[in-house]
Coordinates of C-alpha atoms and ligand atoms in Angstrom, one line a residue:
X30 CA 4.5 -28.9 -15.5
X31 CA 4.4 -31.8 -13.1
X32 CA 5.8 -30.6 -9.8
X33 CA 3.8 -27.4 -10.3
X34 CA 2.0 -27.4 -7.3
X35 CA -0.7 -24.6 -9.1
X36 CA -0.7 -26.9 -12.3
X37 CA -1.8 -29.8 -10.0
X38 CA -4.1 -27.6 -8.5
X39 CA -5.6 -26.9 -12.6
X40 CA -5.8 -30.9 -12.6
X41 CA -7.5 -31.0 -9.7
X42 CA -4.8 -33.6 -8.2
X43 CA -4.4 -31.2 -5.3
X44 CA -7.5 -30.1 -4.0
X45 CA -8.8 -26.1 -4.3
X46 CA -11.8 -24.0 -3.6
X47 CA -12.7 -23.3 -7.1
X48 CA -14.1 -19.4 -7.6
X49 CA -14.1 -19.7 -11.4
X50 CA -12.7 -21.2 -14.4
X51 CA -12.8 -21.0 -18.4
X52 CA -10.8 -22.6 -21.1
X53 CA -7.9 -20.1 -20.2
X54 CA -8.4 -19.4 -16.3
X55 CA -8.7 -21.0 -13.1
X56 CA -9.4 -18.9 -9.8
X57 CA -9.4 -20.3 -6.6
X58 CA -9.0 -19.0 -2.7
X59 CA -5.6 -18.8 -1.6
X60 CA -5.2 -21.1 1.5
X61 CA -3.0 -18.5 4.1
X62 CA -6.1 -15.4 3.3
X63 CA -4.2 -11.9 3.8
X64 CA -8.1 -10.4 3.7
X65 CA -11.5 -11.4 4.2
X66 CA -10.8 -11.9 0.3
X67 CA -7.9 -13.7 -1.2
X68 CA -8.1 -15.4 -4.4
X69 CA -5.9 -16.5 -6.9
X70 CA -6.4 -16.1 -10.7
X71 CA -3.5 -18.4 -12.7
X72 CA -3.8 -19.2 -16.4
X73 CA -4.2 -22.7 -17.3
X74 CA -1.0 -22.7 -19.6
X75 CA 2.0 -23.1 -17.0
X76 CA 4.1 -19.5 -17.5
X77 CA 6.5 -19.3 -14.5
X78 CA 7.3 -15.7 -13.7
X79 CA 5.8 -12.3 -15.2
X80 CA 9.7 -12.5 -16.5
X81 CA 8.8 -15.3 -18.7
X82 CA 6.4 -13.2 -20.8
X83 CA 6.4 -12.4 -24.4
X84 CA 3.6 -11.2 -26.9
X85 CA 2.9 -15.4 -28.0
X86 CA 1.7 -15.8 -24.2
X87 CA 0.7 -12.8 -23.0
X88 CA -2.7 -12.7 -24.0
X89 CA -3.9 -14.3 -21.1
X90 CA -3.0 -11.4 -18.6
X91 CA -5.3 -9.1 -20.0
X92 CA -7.9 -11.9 -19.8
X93 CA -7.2 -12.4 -16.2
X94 CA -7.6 -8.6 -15.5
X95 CA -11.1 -8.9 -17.1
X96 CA -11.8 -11.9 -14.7
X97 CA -10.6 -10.2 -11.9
X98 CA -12.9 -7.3 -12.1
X99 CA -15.7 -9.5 -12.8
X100 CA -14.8 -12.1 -9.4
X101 CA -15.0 -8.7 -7.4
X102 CA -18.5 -7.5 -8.9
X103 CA -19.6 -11.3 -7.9
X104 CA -17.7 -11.0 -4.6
X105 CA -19.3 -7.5 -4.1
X106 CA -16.3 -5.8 -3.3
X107 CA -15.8 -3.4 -6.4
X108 CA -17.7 -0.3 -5.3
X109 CA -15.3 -0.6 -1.8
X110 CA -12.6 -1.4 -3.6
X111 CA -9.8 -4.3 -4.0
X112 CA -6.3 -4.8 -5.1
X113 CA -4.6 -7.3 -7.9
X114 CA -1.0 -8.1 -7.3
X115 CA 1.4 -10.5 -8.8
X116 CA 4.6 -10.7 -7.0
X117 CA 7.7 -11.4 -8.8
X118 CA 10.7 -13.6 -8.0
X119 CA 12.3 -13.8 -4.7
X120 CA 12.5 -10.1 -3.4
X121 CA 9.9 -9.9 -4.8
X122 CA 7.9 -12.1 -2.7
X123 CA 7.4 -15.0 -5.2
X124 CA 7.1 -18.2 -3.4
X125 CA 5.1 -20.6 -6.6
X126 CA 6.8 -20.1 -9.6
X127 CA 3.6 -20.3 -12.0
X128 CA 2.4 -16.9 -12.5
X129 CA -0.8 -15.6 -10.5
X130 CA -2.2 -12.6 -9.1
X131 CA -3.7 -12.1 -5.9
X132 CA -7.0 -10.2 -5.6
X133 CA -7.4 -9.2 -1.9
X134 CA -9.9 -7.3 -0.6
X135 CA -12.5 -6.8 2.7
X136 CA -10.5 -4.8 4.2
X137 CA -8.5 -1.1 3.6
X138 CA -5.5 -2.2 2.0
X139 CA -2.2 -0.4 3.5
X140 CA 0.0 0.9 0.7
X141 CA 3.5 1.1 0.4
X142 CA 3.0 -3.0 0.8
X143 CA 6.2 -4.3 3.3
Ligands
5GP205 P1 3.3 -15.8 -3.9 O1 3.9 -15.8 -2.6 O2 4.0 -16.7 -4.9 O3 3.0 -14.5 -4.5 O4 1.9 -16.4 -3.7 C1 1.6 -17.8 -3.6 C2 0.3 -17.9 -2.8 O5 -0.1 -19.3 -3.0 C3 0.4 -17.7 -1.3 O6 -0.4 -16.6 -1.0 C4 0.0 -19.0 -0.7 O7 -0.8 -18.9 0.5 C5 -0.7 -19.7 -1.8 N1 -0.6 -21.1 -1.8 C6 0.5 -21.9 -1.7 N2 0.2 -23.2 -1.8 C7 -1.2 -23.3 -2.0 C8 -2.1 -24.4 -2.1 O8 -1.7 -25.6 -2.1 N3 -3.4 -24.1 -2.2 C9 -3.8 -22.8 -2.2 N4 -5.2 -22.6 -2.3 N5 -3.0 -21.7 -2.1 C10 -1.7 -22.0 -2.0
ZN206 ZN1 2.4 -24.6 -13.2

């Protein structure tokens, strides 16, 4: 989509610090870290919300999951621990509408989230 501001980042028209990538995937740190850790892992294929999945485009989020796990073995924060989060429309704390999840970690994670 064209004023995507993550499908410009997938372009590489806005500028990102790239953690990984594949054909489906592109990670990158988020640029406001909540942690010592804070990347974003956004498929490739502009979906906007987790509301606007279905089985034809799904696929990818159990791809990303796999990803996730492996950034956090390279990041070295899976024995410790970390979190994956997508949030989801405005209550939700949504603020790009292309999906993503967050993986935080580096620090204890406080849960109930606010
Ligand atoms: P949301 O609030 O939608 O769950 O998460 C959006 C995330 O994208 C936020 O954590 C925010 O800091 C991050 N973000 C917004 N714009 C940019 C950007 O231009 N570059 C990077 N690296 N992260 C961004
Ligand atoms: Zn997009």
């Amino acid at each position: 989509m064209t004023d995507c501001i993550f499908c410009k980042i997938i372009e590489g028209d806005i500028p990102s610090e790239k953690v990984y990538e594949d054909e489906l995937v592109y990670a990158f740190n988020d640029i406001e870290p909540a942690a010592p850790h804070h990347v974003l892992i956004i498929p490739k294929k502009h979906i906007s919300s987790l509301n606007d999945l279905n089985e034809e485009n799904s696929k990818v989020i159990s791809h990303i999951f796999i990803i996730a796990s492996k950034i956090a073995k390279k990041l070295g924060v899976d024995k410790d621990g970390y979190r994956v989060v997508s949030n989801c429309g405005e209550a939700g704390g949504q603020t790009v509408p292309h999906v993503h999840f967050h993986l935080i970690a580096g620090r204890n994670l406080q849960w109930p989230p606010g």
